[in-house]
PDB file of C-alpha atoms in Angstrom:
ATOM      1  CA  MET A   1      19.633 -43.416-179.153  1.00  0.00           C
ATOM      2  CA  ASN A   2      16.644 -42.727-181.351  1.00  0.00           C
ATOM      3  CA  LYS A   3      16.906 -43.402-185.066  1.00  0.00           C
ATOM      4  CA  THR A   4      14.549 -42.133-187.733  1.00  0.00           C
ATOM      5  CA  LEU A   5      14.061 -44.507-190.637  1.00  0.00           C
ATOM      6  CA  MET A   6      12.613 -43.398-193.958  1.00  0.00           C
ATOM      7  CA  LYS A   7       9.996 -45.840-195.142  1.00  0.00           C
ATOM      8  CA  VAL A   8       9.995 -46.651-198.850  1.00  0.00           C
ATOM      9  CA  SER A   9       7.184 -48.584-200.473  1.00  0.00           C
ATOM     10  CA  PRO A  10       8.132 -51.843-202.196  1.00  0.00           C
ATOM     11  CA  SER A  11       6.810 -50.586-205.538  1.00  0.00           C
ATOM     12  CA  LEU A  12       8.967 -47.450-205.340  1.00  0.00           C
ATOM     13  CA  ALA A  13      12.018 -49.518-204.444  1.00  0.00           C
ATOM     14  CA  LEU A  14      11.492 -51.769-207.468  1.00  0.00           C
ATOM     15  CA  ALA A  15      11.061 -48.748-209.724  1.00  0.00           C
ATOM     16  CA  LEU A  16      14.308 -47.191-208.475  1.00  0.00           C
ATOM     17  CA  LEU A  17      16.126 -50.487-208.950  1.00  0.00           C
ATOM     18  CA  ALA A  18      14.869 -50.777-212.518  1.00  0.00           C
ATOM     19  CA  LEU A  19      16.107 -47.281-213.348  1.00  0.00           C
ATOM     20  CA  SER A  20      19.566 -47.768-211.834  1.00  0.00           C
ATOM     21  CA  PRO A  21      22.465 -49.021-214.023  1.00  0.00           C
ATOM     22  CA  PRO A  22      23.304 -52.733-213.733  1.00  0.00           C
ATOM     23  CA  LEU A  23      25.979 -53.437-211.150  1.00  0.00           C
ATOM     24  CA  PHE A  24      27.002 -56.781-212.564  1.00  0.00           C
ATOM     25  CA  ALA A  25      27.164 -58.376-215.988  1.00  0.00           C
ATOM     26  CA  GLN A  26      24.637 -61.005-216.884  1.00  0.00           C
ATOM     27  CA  ILE A  27      25.334 -64.462-215.536  1.00  0.00           C
ATOM     28  CA  GLY A  28      27.619 -66.287-217.964  1.00  0.00           C
ATOM     29  CA  GLN A  29      28.757 -63.095-219.651  1.00  0.00           C
ATOM     30  CA  GLU A  30      32.536 -62.689-219.437  1.00  0.00           C
ATOM     31  CA  LEU A  31      33.865 -59.480-220.937  1.00  0.00           C
ATOM     32  CA  SER A  32      36.914 -57.343-220.307  1.00  0.00           C
ATOM     33  CA  SER A  33      36.400 -53.808-219.074  1.00  0.00           C
ATOM     34  CA  TYR A  34      37.544 -52.347-222.391  1.00  0.00           C
ATOM     35  CA  GLU A  35      34.847 -50.335-224.148  1.00  0.00           C
ATOM     36  CA  ARG A  36      35.463 -50.152-227.872  1.00  0.00           C
ATOM     37  CA  LEU A  37      35.045 -47.175-230.167  1.00  0.00           C
ATOM     38  CA  GLU A  38      32.987 -46.949-233.309  1.00  0.00           C
ATOM     39  CA  ASP A  39      34.861 -46.825-236.608  1.00  0.00           C
ATOM     40  CA  GLY A  40      36.502 -43.463-237.099  1.00  0.00           C
ATOM     41  CA  GLU A  41      36.205 -42.331-233.487  1.00  0.00           C
ATOM     42  CA  GLU A  42      39.931 -42.818-232.995  1.00  0.00           C
ATOM     43  CA  TYR A  43      40.418 -39.732-235.172  1.00  0.00           C
ATOM     44  CA  ALA A  44      38.113 -37.586-233.054  1.00  0.00           C
ATOM     45  CA  ILE A  45      39.751 -38.068-229.657  1.00  0.00           C
ATOM     46  CA  SER A  46      42.904 -36.474-228.308  1.00  0.00           C
ATOM     47  CA  ILE A  47      46.301 -38.165-228.433  1.00  0.00           C
ATOM     48  CA  ARG A  48      46.284 -38.372-224.635  1.00  0.00           C
ATOM     49  CA  GLU A  49      42.917 -40.138-224.633  1.00  0.00           C
ATOM     50  CA  LEU A  50      44.106 -42.487-227.375  1.00  0.00           C
ATOM     51  CA  ILE A  51      47.179 -43.376-225.309  1.00  0.00           C
ATOM     52  CA  ASN A  52      45.030 -43.907-222.210  1.00  0.00           C
ATOM     53  CA  ARG A  53      42.770 -46.201-224.212  1.00  0.00           C
ATOM     54  CA  GLY A  54      45.890 -48.002-225.382  1.00  0.00           C
ATOM     55  CA  GLU A  55      46.818 -48.785-221.796  1.00  0.00           C
ATOM     56  CA  SER A  56      43.271 -49.987-221.162  1.00  0.00           C
ATOM     57  CA  ALA A  57      43.474 -52.298-224.193  1.00  0.00           C
ATOM     58  CA  PHE A  58      46.938 -53.446-223.105  1.00  0.00           C
ATOM     59  CA  ARG A  59      45.643 -54.432-219.664  1.00  0.00           C
ATOM     60  CA  ALA A  60      42.309 -55.875-220.851  1.00  0.00           C
ATOM     61  CA  GLU A  61      41.634 -59.563-220.199  1.00  0.00           C
ATOM     62  CA  TRP A  62      40.192 -60.678-223.537  1.00  0.00           C
ATOM     63  CA  THR A  63      37.598 -63.449-223.510  1.00  0.00           C
ATOM     64  CA  PRO A  64      36.061 -65.743-226.152  1.00  0.00           C
ATOM     65  CA  GLN A  65      32.926 -63.587-226.121  1.00  0.00           C
ATOM     66  CA  GLN A  66      35.118 -60.767-227.414  1.00  0.00           C
ATOM     67  CA  GLY A  67      36.795 -62.886-230.069  1.00  0.00           C
ATOM     68  CA  ALA A  68      39.715 -64.360-228.135  1.00  0.00           C
ATOM     69  CA  GLY A  69      40.769 -67.786-229.335  1.00  0.00           C
ATOM     70  CA  ARG A  70      41.513 -69.217-232.786  1.00  0.00           C
ATOM     71  CA  PRO A  71      39.864 -72.654-233.107  1.00  0.00           C
ATOM     72  CA  PHE A  72      40.980 -73.290-236.678  1.00  0.00           C
ATOM     73  CA  SER A  73      44.169 -71.281-237.150  1.00  0.00           C
ATOM     74  CA  LYS A  74      47.764 -71.411-235.939  1.00  0.00           C
ATOM     75  CA  GLY A  75      49.663 -68.666-234.192  1.00  0.00           C
ATOM     76  CA  VAL A  76      51.399 -67.879-237.491  1.00  0.00           C
ATOM     77  CA  GLY A  77      48.009 -67.176-239.056  1.00  0.00           C
ATOM     78  CA  THR A  78      47.688 -70.221-241.323  1.00  0.00           C
ATOM     79  CA  PRO A  79      44.997 -72.929-241.013  1.00  0.00           C
ATOM     80  CA  LEU A  80      45.588 -75.820-238.618  1.00  0.00           C
ATOM     81  CA  SER A  81      47.431 -78.855-239.936  1.00  0.00           C
ATOM     82  CA  ASP A  82      44.526 -80.966-238.669  1.00  0.00           C
ATOM     83  CA  MET A  83      41.264 -79.080-239.140  1.00  0.00           C
ATOM     84  CA  SER A  84      39.342 -81.987-237.624  1.00  0.00           C
ATOM     85  CA  ASP A  85      40.851 -81.251-234.201  1.00  0.00           C
ATOM     86  CA  PRO A  86      40.074 -77.580-233.434  1.00  0.00           C
ATOM     87  CA  LEU A  87      41.607 -75.618-230.591  1.00  0.00           C
ATOM     88  CA  ASP A  88      38.512 -75.606-228.419  1.00  0.00           C
ATOM     89  CA  PHE A  89      38.484 -76.116-224.643  1.00  0.00           C
ATOM     90  CA  PRO A  90      40.506 -77.726-223.130  1.00  0.00           C
ATOM     91  CA  ARG A  91      42.906 -77.255-226.074  1.00  0.00           C
ATOM     92  CA  ASN A  92      42.352 -73.513-226.328  1.00  0.00           C
ATOM     93  CA  PHE A  93      45.515 -72.653-224.352  1.00  0.00           C
ATOM     94  CA  ASN A  94      49.034 -74.048-224.744  1.00  0.00           C
ATOM     95  CA  ARG A  95      52.052 -72.647-222.924  1.00  0.00           C
ATOM     96  CA  VAL A  96      54.476 -73.675-225.675  1.00  0.00           C
ATOM     97  CA  SER A  97      52.674 -73.262-229.006  1.00  0.00           C
ATOM     98  CA  ALA A  98      50.101 -70.693-227.814  1.00  0.00           C
ATOM     99  CA  ARG A  99      47.456 -69.229-227.518  1.00  0.00           C
ATOM    100  CA  ASP A 100      49.045 -68.444-224.178  1.00  0.00           C
ATOM    101  CA  ALA A 101      47.669 -65.202-222.718  1.00  0.00           C
ATOM    102  CA  ASN A 102      44.467 -63.273-222.074  1.00  0.00           C
ATOM    103  CA  SER A 103      46.210 -59.926-221.722  1.00  0.00           C
ATOM    104  CA  CYS A 104      49.254 -58.090-223.091  1.00  0.00           C
ATOM    105  CA  ALA A 105      50.036 -56.950-219.547  1.00  0.00           C
ATOM    106  CA  GLY A 106      49.987 -60.555-218.368  1.00  0.00           C
ATOM    107  CA  CYS A 107      53.569 -60.748-219.658  1.00  0.00           C
ATOM    108  CA  HIS A 108      54.678 -57.150-220.287  1.00  0.00           C
ATOM    109  CA  ASN A 109      54.461 -55.718-216.771  1.00  0.00           C
ATOM    110  CA  ALA A 110      57.926 -55.158-215.280  1.00  0.00           C
ATOM    111  CA  PRO A 111      59.041 -53.129-213.484  1.00  0.00           C
ATOM    112  CA  PHE A 112      56.363 -52.062-211.018  1.00  0.00           C
ATOM    113  CA  GLY A 113      53.445 -53.451-213.041  1.00  0.00           C
ATOM    114  CA  MET A 114      54.015 -50.976-215.863  1.00  0.00           C
ATOM    115  CA  ALA A 115      52.141 -51.734-219.080  1.00  0.00           C
ATOM    116  CA  GLY A 116      54.617 -52.287-221.896  1.00  0.00           C
ATOM    117  CA  GLY A 117      57.457 -53.488-219.702  1.00  0.00           C
ATOM    118  CA  GLY A 118      59.388 -56.728-219.619  1.00  0.00           C
ATOM    119  CA  GLY A 119      58.521 -59.901-217.774  1.00  0.00           C
ATOM    120  CA  ASP A 120      59.693 -62.678-215.497  1.00  0.00           C
ATOM    121  CA  PHE A 121      61.207 -65.906-216.857  1.00  0.00           C
ATOM    122  CA  VAL A 122      57.816 -67.574-216.528  1.00  0.00           C
ATOM    123  CA  THR A 123      56.324 -65.171-219.100  1.00  0.00           C
ATOM    124  CA  GLY A 124      58.798 -65.999-221.871  1.00  0.00           C
ATOM    125  CA  VAL A 125      57.644 -67.064-225.320  1.00  0.00           C
ATOM    126  CA  PHE A 126      58.670 -70.082-227.399  1.00  0.00           C
ATOM    127  CA  VAL A 127      59.302 -68.295-230.693  1.00  0.00           C
ATOM    128  CA  ALA A 128      58.414 -70.372-233.789  1.00  0.00           C
ATOM    129  CA  ALA A 129      56.512 -72.968-231.731  1.00  0.00           C
ATOM    130  CA  GLN A 130      53.290 -71.286-232.877  1.00  0.00           C
ATOM    131  CA  ARG A 131      53.719 -72.992-236.255  1.00  0.00           C
ATOM    132  CA  PHE A 132      52.372 -76.111-234.501  1.00  0.00           C
ATOM    133  CA  ASP A 133      48.637 -76.528-233.907  1.00  0.00           C
ATOM    134  CA  PHE A 134      48.984 -77.618-230.287  1.00  0.00           C
ATOM    135  CA  ALA A 135      52.346 -78.858-229.006  1.00  0.00           C
ATOM    136  CA  THR A 136      52.022 -82.249-227.285  1.00  0.00           C
ATOM    137  CA  PHE A 137      55.307 -84.134-228.023  1.00  0.00           C
ATOM    138  CA  ASP A 138      53.074 -87.167-228.589  1.00  0.00           C
ATOM    139  CA  HIS A 139      54.997 -89.614-230.797  1.00  0.00           C
ATOM    140  CA  SER A 140      51.789 -91.306-231.901  1.00  0.00           C
ATOM    141  CA  ASP A 141      50.810 -88.074-233.672  1.00  0.00           C
ATOM    142  CA  LEU A 142      52.045 -88.390-237.262  1.00  0.00           C
ATOM    143  CA  THR A 143      50.549 -85.194-238.700  1.00  0.00           C
ATOM    144  CA  THR A 144      53.276 -82.705-239.589  1.00  0.00           C
ATOM    145  CA  THR A 145      53.290 -79.606-237.327  1.00  0.00           C
ATOM    146  CA  LYS A 146      50.187 -80.673-235.458  1.00  0.00           C
ATOM    147  CA  GLY A 147      51.581 -81.630-232.068  1.00  0.00           C
ATOM    148  CA  SER A 148      54.928 -83.389-232.373  1.00  0.00           C
ATOM    149  CA  LEU A 149      56.161 -84.109-235.904  1.00  0.00           C
ATOM    150  CA  ASP A 150      58.260 -81.274-237.351  1.00  0.00           C
ATOM    151  CA  GLU A 151      58.928 -80.344-240.979  1.00  0.00           C
ATOM    152  CA  SER A 152      61.895 -82.722-241.246  1.00  0.00           C
ATOM    153  CA  GLY A 153      59.739 -85.706-240.342  1.00  0.00           C
ATOM    154  CA  GLY A 154      61.225 -86.122-236.870  1.00  0.00           C
ATOM    155  CA  HIS A 155      59.579 -85.653-233.507  1.00  0.00           C
ATOM    156  CA  ALA A 156      60.468 -82.278-232.062  1.00  0.00           C
ATOM    157  CA  VAL A 157      62.004 -81.794-228.637  1.00  0.00           C
ATOM    158  CA  LEU A 158      61.353 -78.729-226.518  1.00  0.00           C
ATOM    159  CA  HIS A 159      64.559 -76.819-227.272  1.00  0.00           C
ATOM    160  CA  ALA A 160      64.114 -77.367-231.027  1.00  0.00           C
ATOM    161  CA  LEU A 161      60.364 -76.905-231.331  1.00  0.00           C
ATOM    162  CA  GLY A 162      60.645 -73.271-230.285  1.00  0.00           C
ATOM    163  CA  ASN A 163      63.334 -70.760-229.364  1.00  0.00           C
ATOM    164  CA  PHE A 164      62.615 -69.566-225.822  1.00  0.00           C
ATOM    165  CA  ARG A 165      62.874 -65.786-225.488  1.00  0.00           C
ATOM    166  CA  ALA A 166      62.370 -63.561-222.474  1.00  0.00           C
ATOM    167  CA  THR A 167      59.519 -61.059-222.592  1.00  0.00           C
ATOM    168  CA  LEU A 168      61.139 -57.880-223.833  1.00  0.00           C
ATOM    169  CA  GLY A 169      60.502 -54.443-222.430  1.00  0.00           C
ATOM    170  CA  MET A 170      58.940 -52.209-225.069  1.00  0.00           C
ATOM    171  CA  PHE A 171      60.037 -48.904-223.551  1.00  0.00           C
ATOM    172  CA  GLY A 172      61.326 -46.581-226.249  1.00  0.00           C
ATOM    173  CA  SER A 173      59.914 -48.651-229.126  1.00  0.00           C
ATOM    174  CA  GLY A 174      58.492 -45.571-230.817  1.00  0.00           C
ATOM    175  CA  PHE A 175      61.951 -44.011-230.912  1.00  0.00           C
ATOM    176  CA  ILE A 176      63.410 -47.249-232.285  1.00  0.00           C
ATOM    177  CA  GLU A 177      60.840 -47.388-235.072  1.00  0.00           C
ATOM    178  CA  MET A 178      61.408 -43.766-236.070  1.00  0.00           C
ATOM    179  CA  LEU A 179      65.191 -44.272-236.046  1.00  0.00           C
ATOM    180  CA  ALA A 180      64.784 -47.291-238.329  1.00  0.00           C
ATOM    181  CA  ARG A 181      62.671 -45.213-240.708  1.00  0.00           C
ATOM    182  CA  GLN A 182      65.308 -42.475-240.857  1.00  0.00           C
ATOM    183  CA  MET A 183      68.089 -44.985-241.489  1.00  0.00           C
ATOM    184  CA  THR A 184      66.007 -46.711-244.169  1.00  0.00           C
ATOM    185  CA  THR A 185      65.608 -43.366-245.936  1.00  0.00           C
ATOM    186  CA  ASP A 186      69.398 -42.907-245.864  1.00  0.00           C
ATOM    187  CA  LEU A 187      70.042 -46.376-247.308  1.00  0.00           C
ATOM    188  CA  GLN A 188      67.466 -45.900-250.044  1.00  0.00           C
ATOM    189  CA  ALA A 189      69.055 -42.574-251.023  1.00  0.00           C
ATOM    190  CA  ILE A 190      72.418 -44.336-251.438  1.00  0.00           C
ATOM    191  CA  ARG A 191      70.705 -47.071-253.453  1.00  0.00           C
ATOM    192  CA  ASN A 192      69.007 -44.531-255.720  1.00  0.00           C
ATOM    193  CA  ALA A 193      72.344 -42.813-256.375  1.00  0.00           C
ATOM    194  CA  THR A 194      74.011 -46.075-257.444  1.00  0.00           C
ATOM    195  CA  ALA A 195      74.284 -46.115-261.232  1.00  0.00           C
ATOM    196  CA  ALA A 196      74.509 -49.191-263.457  1.00  0.00           C
ATOM    197  CA  GLY A 197      77.987 -50.671-263.154  1.00  0.00           C
ATOM    198  CA  GLY A 198      78.593 -48.876-259.850  1.00  0.00           C
ATOM    199  CA  ALA A 199      78.514 -49.595-256.130  1.00  0.00           C
ATOM    200  CA  GLY A 200      77.392 -47.802-252.996  1.00  0.00           C
ATOM    201  CA  GLU A 201      78.577 -48.107-249.413  1.00  0.00           C
ATOM    202  CA  LEU A 202      75.450 -48.421-247.281  1.00  0.00           C
ATOM    203  CA  MET A 203      75.944 -46.414-244.098  1.00  0.00           C
ATOM    204  CA  SER A 204      73.623 -44.456-241.824  1.00  0.00           C
ATOM    205  CA  LYS A 205      74.252 -42.789-238.478  1.00  0.00           C
ATOM    206  CA  GLY A 206      77.620 -44.510-238.125  1.00  0.00           C
ATOM    207  CA  VAL A 207      76.260 -48.002-238.841  1.00  0.00           C
ATOM    208  CA  THR A 208      77.451 -49.831-241.942  1.00  0.00           C
ATOM    209  CA  PHE A 209      75.261 -52.258-243.872  1.00  0.00           C
ATOM    210  CA  GLY A 210      77.833 -53.386-246.410  1.00  0.00           C
ATOM    211  CA  THR A 211      77.842 -52.615-250.120  1.00  0.00           C
ATOM    212  CA  ILE A 212      75.177 -52.647-252.807  1.00  0.00           C
ATOM    213  CA  ARG A 213      76.269 -53.125-256.432  1.00  0.00           C
ATOM    214  CA  ARG A 214      74.805 -53.026-259.925  1.00  0.00           C
ATOM    215  CA  ASP A 215      76.086 -54.726-263.044  1.00  0.00           C
ATOM    216  CA  ARG A 216      76.322 -52.930-266.391  1.00  0.00           C
ATOM    217  CA  ALA A 217      72.776 -54.011-267.257  1.00  0.00           C
ATOM    218  CA  GLY A 218      71.521 -52.373-264.079  1.00  0.00           C
ATOM    219  CA  ASN A 219      70.709 -55.562-262.168  1.00  0.00           C
ATOM    220  CA  TRP A 220      71.060 -55.295-258.407  1.00  0.00           C
ATOM    221  CA  ASP A 221      73.635 -57.319-256.456  1.00  0.00           C
ATOM    222  CA  THR A 222      72.881 -57.513-252.727  1.00  0.00           C
ATOM    223  CA  SER A 223      75.409 -60.237-251.881  1.00  0.00           C
ATOM    224  CA  GLY A 224      77.564 -57.641-250.118  1.00  0.00           C
ATOM    225  CA  VAL A 225      74.726 -56.169-248.044  1.00  0.00           C
ATOM    226  CA  GLU A 226      74.830 -56.986-244.319  1.00  0.00           C
ATOM    227  CA  GLY A 227      72.367 -56.816-241.447  1.00  0.00           C
ATOM    228  CA  LEU A 228      69.135 -56.754-243.458  1.00  0.00           C
ATOM    229  CA  PRO A 229      66.604 -59.613-243.748  1.00  0.00           C
ATOM    230  CA  PRO A 230      65.948 -61.399-247.072  1.00  0.00           C
ATOM    231  CA  GLN A 231      62.653 -59.591-247.671  1.00  0.00           C
ATOM    232  CA  SER A 232      64.532 -56.273-247.697  1.00  0.00           C
ATOM    233  CA  LEU A 233      66.978 -57.542-250.334  1.00  0.00           C
ATOM    234  CA  TRP A 234      64.503 -59.008-252.809  1.00  0.00           C
ATOM    235  CA  THR A 235      64.797 -57.773-256.394  1.00  0.00           C
ATOM    236  CA  THR A 236      63.524 -59.024-259.752  1.00  0.00           C
ATOM    237  CA  GLY A 237      65.521 -56.749-262.020  1.00  0.00           C
ATOM    238  CA  PRO A 238      66.794 -53.236-262.747  1.00  0.00           C
ATOM    239  CA  ALA A 239      63.361 -51.627-262.377  1.00  0.00           C
ATOM    240  CA  ASP A 240      62.682 -53.398-259.082  1.00  0.00           C
ATOM    241  CA  PRO A 241      65.369 -52.323-256.587  1.00  0.00           C
ATOM    242  CA  PRO A 242      65.658 -53.962-253.151  1.00  0.00           C
ATOM    243  CA  SER A 243      63.702 -52.018-250.537  1.00  0.00           C
ATOM    244  CA  LEU A 244      66.573 -51.989-247.979  1.00  0.00           C
ATOM    245  CA  ILE A 245      63.932 -51.509-245.278  1.00  0.00           C
ATOM    246  CA  ILE A 246      65.314 -51.831-241.743  1.00  0.00           C
ATOM    247  CA  ARG A 247      62.952 -53.948-239.654  1.00  0.00           C
ATOM    248  CA  PRO A 248      63.915 -53.221-236.039  1.00  0.00           C
ATOM    249  CA  PHE A 249      61.702 -55.657-234.132  1.00  0.00           C
ATOM    250  CA  HIS A 250      62.271 -59.346-233.306  1.00  0.00           C
ATOM    251  CA  GLN A 251      65.748 -60.803-233.068  1.00  0.00           C
ATOM    252  CA  SER A 252      65.556 -61.829-236.719  1.00  0.00           C
ATOM    253  CA  GLY A 253      64.856 -58.229-237.741  1.00  0.00           C
ATOM    254  CA  SER A 254      61.646 -59.239-239.507  1.00  0.00           C
ATOM    255  CA  VAL A 255      59.009 -56.823-238.162  1.00  0.00           C
ATOM    256  CA  VAL A 256      58.973 -53.269-239.449  1.00  0.00           C
ATOM    257  CA  SER A 257      56.703 -51.465-236.996  1.00  0.00           C
ATOM    258  CA  ILE A 258      54.874 -51.474-233.677  1.00  0.00           C
ATOM    259  CA  ARG A 259      51.685 -51.850-235.679  1.00  0.00           C
ATOM    260  CA  GLU A 260      52.854 -55.032-237.417  1.00  0.00           C
ATOM    261  CA  PHE A 261      54.127 -56.315-234.071  1.00  0.00           C
ATOM    262  CA  THR A 262      50.682 -55.657-232.559  1.00  0.00           C
ATOM    263  CA  ASN A 263      48.782 -57.369-235.375  1.00  0.00           C
ATOM    264  CA  ASN A 264      50.983 -60.452-235.053  1.00  0.00           C
ATOM    265  CA  ALA A 265      50.869 -60.576-231.255  1.00  0.00           C
ATOM    266  CA  TYR A 266      47.081 -60.335-231.033  1.00  0.00           C
ATOM    267  CA  ASN A 267      46.745 -63.423-233.228  1.00  0.00           C
ATOM    268  CA  HIS A 268      49.667 -65.380-231.777  1.00  0.00           C
ATOM    269  CA  HIS A 269      49.021 -64.839-228.078  1.00  0.00           C
ATOM    270  CA  HIS A 270      45.308 -63.960-227.835  1.00  0.00           C
ATOM    271  CA  GLY A 271      43.818 -65.542-230.948  1.00  0.00           C
ATOM    272  CA  MET A 272      42.298 -62.244-232.102  1.00  0.00           C
ATOM    273  CA  GLN A 273      42.579 -61.327-235.778  1.00  0.00           C
ATOM    274  CA  SER A 274      42.597 -57.814-237.198  1.00  0.00           C
ATOM    275  CA  THR A 275      40.911 -57.398-240.556  1.00  0.00           C
ATOM    276  CA  GLU A 276      43.880 -55.474-241.992  1.00  0.00           C
ATOM    277  CA  ARG A 277      45.971 -58.634-241.805  1.00  0.00           C
ATOM    278  CA  PHE A 278      43.422 -61.457-242.016  1.00  0.00           C
ATOM    279  CA  GLY A 279      40.248 -60.162-243.605  1.00  0.00           C
ATOM    280  CA  ASN A 280      37.009 -61.616-242.244  1.00  0.00           C
ATOM    281  CA  GLY A 281      36.232 -64.908-240.549  1.00  0.00           C
ATOM    282  CA  ILE A 282      39.718 -66.428-240.628  1.00  0.00           C
ATOM    283  CA  ASP A 283      39.460 -68.436-237.416  1.00  0.00           C
ATOM    284  CA  ALA A 284      35.759 -69.368-237.438  1.00  0.00           C
ATOM    285  CA  ASP A 285      35.225 -68.526-233.774  1.00  0.00           C
ATOM    286  CA  GLY A 286      31.822 -66.983-234.326  1.00  0.00           C
ATOM    287  CA  ILE A 287      33.116 -63.404-234.183  1.00  0.00           C
ATOM    288  CA  ARG A 288      32.893 -62.302-237.800  1.00  0.00           C
ATOM    289  CA  GLY A 289      36.415 -61.275-238.775  1.00  0.00           C
ATOM    290  CA  GLN A 290      36.880 -59.923-235.286  1.00  0.00           C
ATOM    291  CA  SER A 291      35.390 -56.834-236.930  1.00  0.00           C
ATOM    292  CA  THR A 292      33.583 -55.911-233.738  1.00  0.00           C
ATOM    293  CA  PHE A 293      36.753 -55.841-231.706  1.00  0.00           C
ATOM    294  CA  LEU A 294      39.741 -55.512-234.026  1.00  0.00           C
ATOM    295  CA  ARG A 295      38.460 -53.789-237.090  1.00  0.00           C
ATOM    296  CA  THR A 296      40.639 -51.428-239.042  1.00  0.00           C
ATOM    297  CA  SER A 297      40.234 -48.260-241.084  1.00  0.00           C
ATOM    298  CA  ASN A 298      43.490 -46.678-242.232  1.00  0.00           C
ATOM    299  CA  CYS A 299      44.912 -45.930-238.748  1.00  0.00           C
ATOM    300  CA  GLY A 300      43.238 -49.090-237.604  1.00  0.00           C
ATOM    301  CA  ALA A 301      40.893 -50.514-235.044  1.00  0.00           C
ATOM    302  CA  ASP A 302      40.693 -48.825-231.693  1.00  0.00           C
ATOM    303  CA  GLN A 303      42.628 -51.670-230.043  1.00  0.00           C
ATOM    304  CA  ILE A 304      45.335 -51.768-232.715  1.00  0.00           C
ATOM    305  CA  CYS A 305      45.618 -48.005-233.054  1.00  0.00           C
ATOM    306  CA  SER A 306      45.434 -47.184-229.347  1.00  0.00           C
ATOM    307  CA  ARG A 307      47.844 -49.947-228.301  1.00  0.00           C
ATOM    308  CA  GLN A 308      50.238 -48.816-231.021  1.00  0.00           C
ATOM    309  CA  SER A 309      49.980 -45.246-229.697  1.00  0.00           C
ATOM    310  CA  LEU A 310      50.681 -46.373-226.124  1.00  0.00           C
ATOM    311  CA  ILE A 311      53.824 -48.301-227.052  1.00  0.00           C
ATOM    312  CA  ALA A 312      55.034 -45.521-229.345  1.00  0.00           C
ATOM    313  CA  ALA A 313      54.659 -42.986-226.529  1.00  0.00           C
ATOM    314  CA  ILE A 314      56.462 -44.914-223.777  1.00  0.00           C
ATOM    315  CA  ALA A 315      59.806 -43.290-223.033  1.00  0.00           C
ATOM    316  CA  PRO A 316      63.096 -45.228-222.965  1.00  0.00           C
ATOM    317  CA  ALA A 317      63.662 -47.073-219.698  1.00  0.00           C
ATOM    318  CA  ASN A 318      66.476 -44.818-218.482  1.00  0.00           C
ATOM    319  CA  LEU A 319      64.201 -41.770-218.713  1.00  0.00           C
ATOM    320  CA  ILE A 320      61.418 -43.578-216.872  1.00  0.00           C
ATOM    321  CA  LYS A 321      63.841 -44.396-214.062  1.00  0.00           C
ATOM    322  CA  LEU A 322      65.049 -40.800-213.818  1.00  0.00           C
ATOM    323  CA  ASN A 323      61.541 -39.369-213.789  1.00  0.00           C
ATOM    324  CA  MET A 324      60.315 -41.780-211.126  1.00  0.00           C
ATOM    325  CA  TYR A 325      62.465 -40.138-208.494  1.00  0.00           C
ATOM    326  CA  SER A 326      62.322 -36.533-209.677  1.00  0.00           C
ATOM    327  CA  ASP A 327      60.293 -33.810-208.023  1.00  0.00           C
ATOM    328  CA  PRO A 328      56.808 -33.313-209.487  1.00  0.00           C
TER     329      PRO A 328
END
């Protein structure tokens, strides 16, 4: 069989190669596939595109060249107990005290690999262990909350250093947040209607939160309030009423929104700091304030804002299950 081959001069081939887009990143360059937006662009794209970008950010494998890692800060956001021993390789990952993941979807992927889902036992998190620099259980380490010594002066054991929790599914989180906002509004209305010397029964949507009282001078008494964290009960006097904000995320009820959850998780698990929480240069990893990758402007950085939009849009799990087997 005869074949006709087109001859191309070497110079033409080199010219075509130079004009073509690069097929591979430069050697030594490790970047996730996520392409960030410029500031303000998140307002110019559609909700659907923002949600799609949220899934891309959720699945992205963040690398140190994109700001992943926190050499000089803990997972709780404070400086290391021992600043002379930074969390550089090979101490840049720790399964117990974190940083412990490159990607949100590395843990939140069940069922069927769905972004925002739950996870296997192996993906669980040791809640509160991130207050340690780098958990080692080394009894020769005498620096408090560095690797072994806890706040009481004793050496921590695994079950006390952190509270192991399964990776939760985030399906329906947007509905949960909006419900908490509505209930907060109800509680605050009852609070506002409570006169000096009176009391109000705090109830919303069939859920009771106890009783709020005021003395004759107008001071607030929250000793009878139930189910709300301390920060929602704080008051300094008659003109400073307790917020009564319902914080629906975390078992302690301490996180008010998907956005706050996202800001905390990026630092805890990935070592990436958003400027709206940390400002600039908090972890000294060479990425100025993470401003290139997690910068914020009102609605927030493209990662924060888009990931928040994705989680807020995911339907409750029972609806996902029903829709999976329905006709298109």
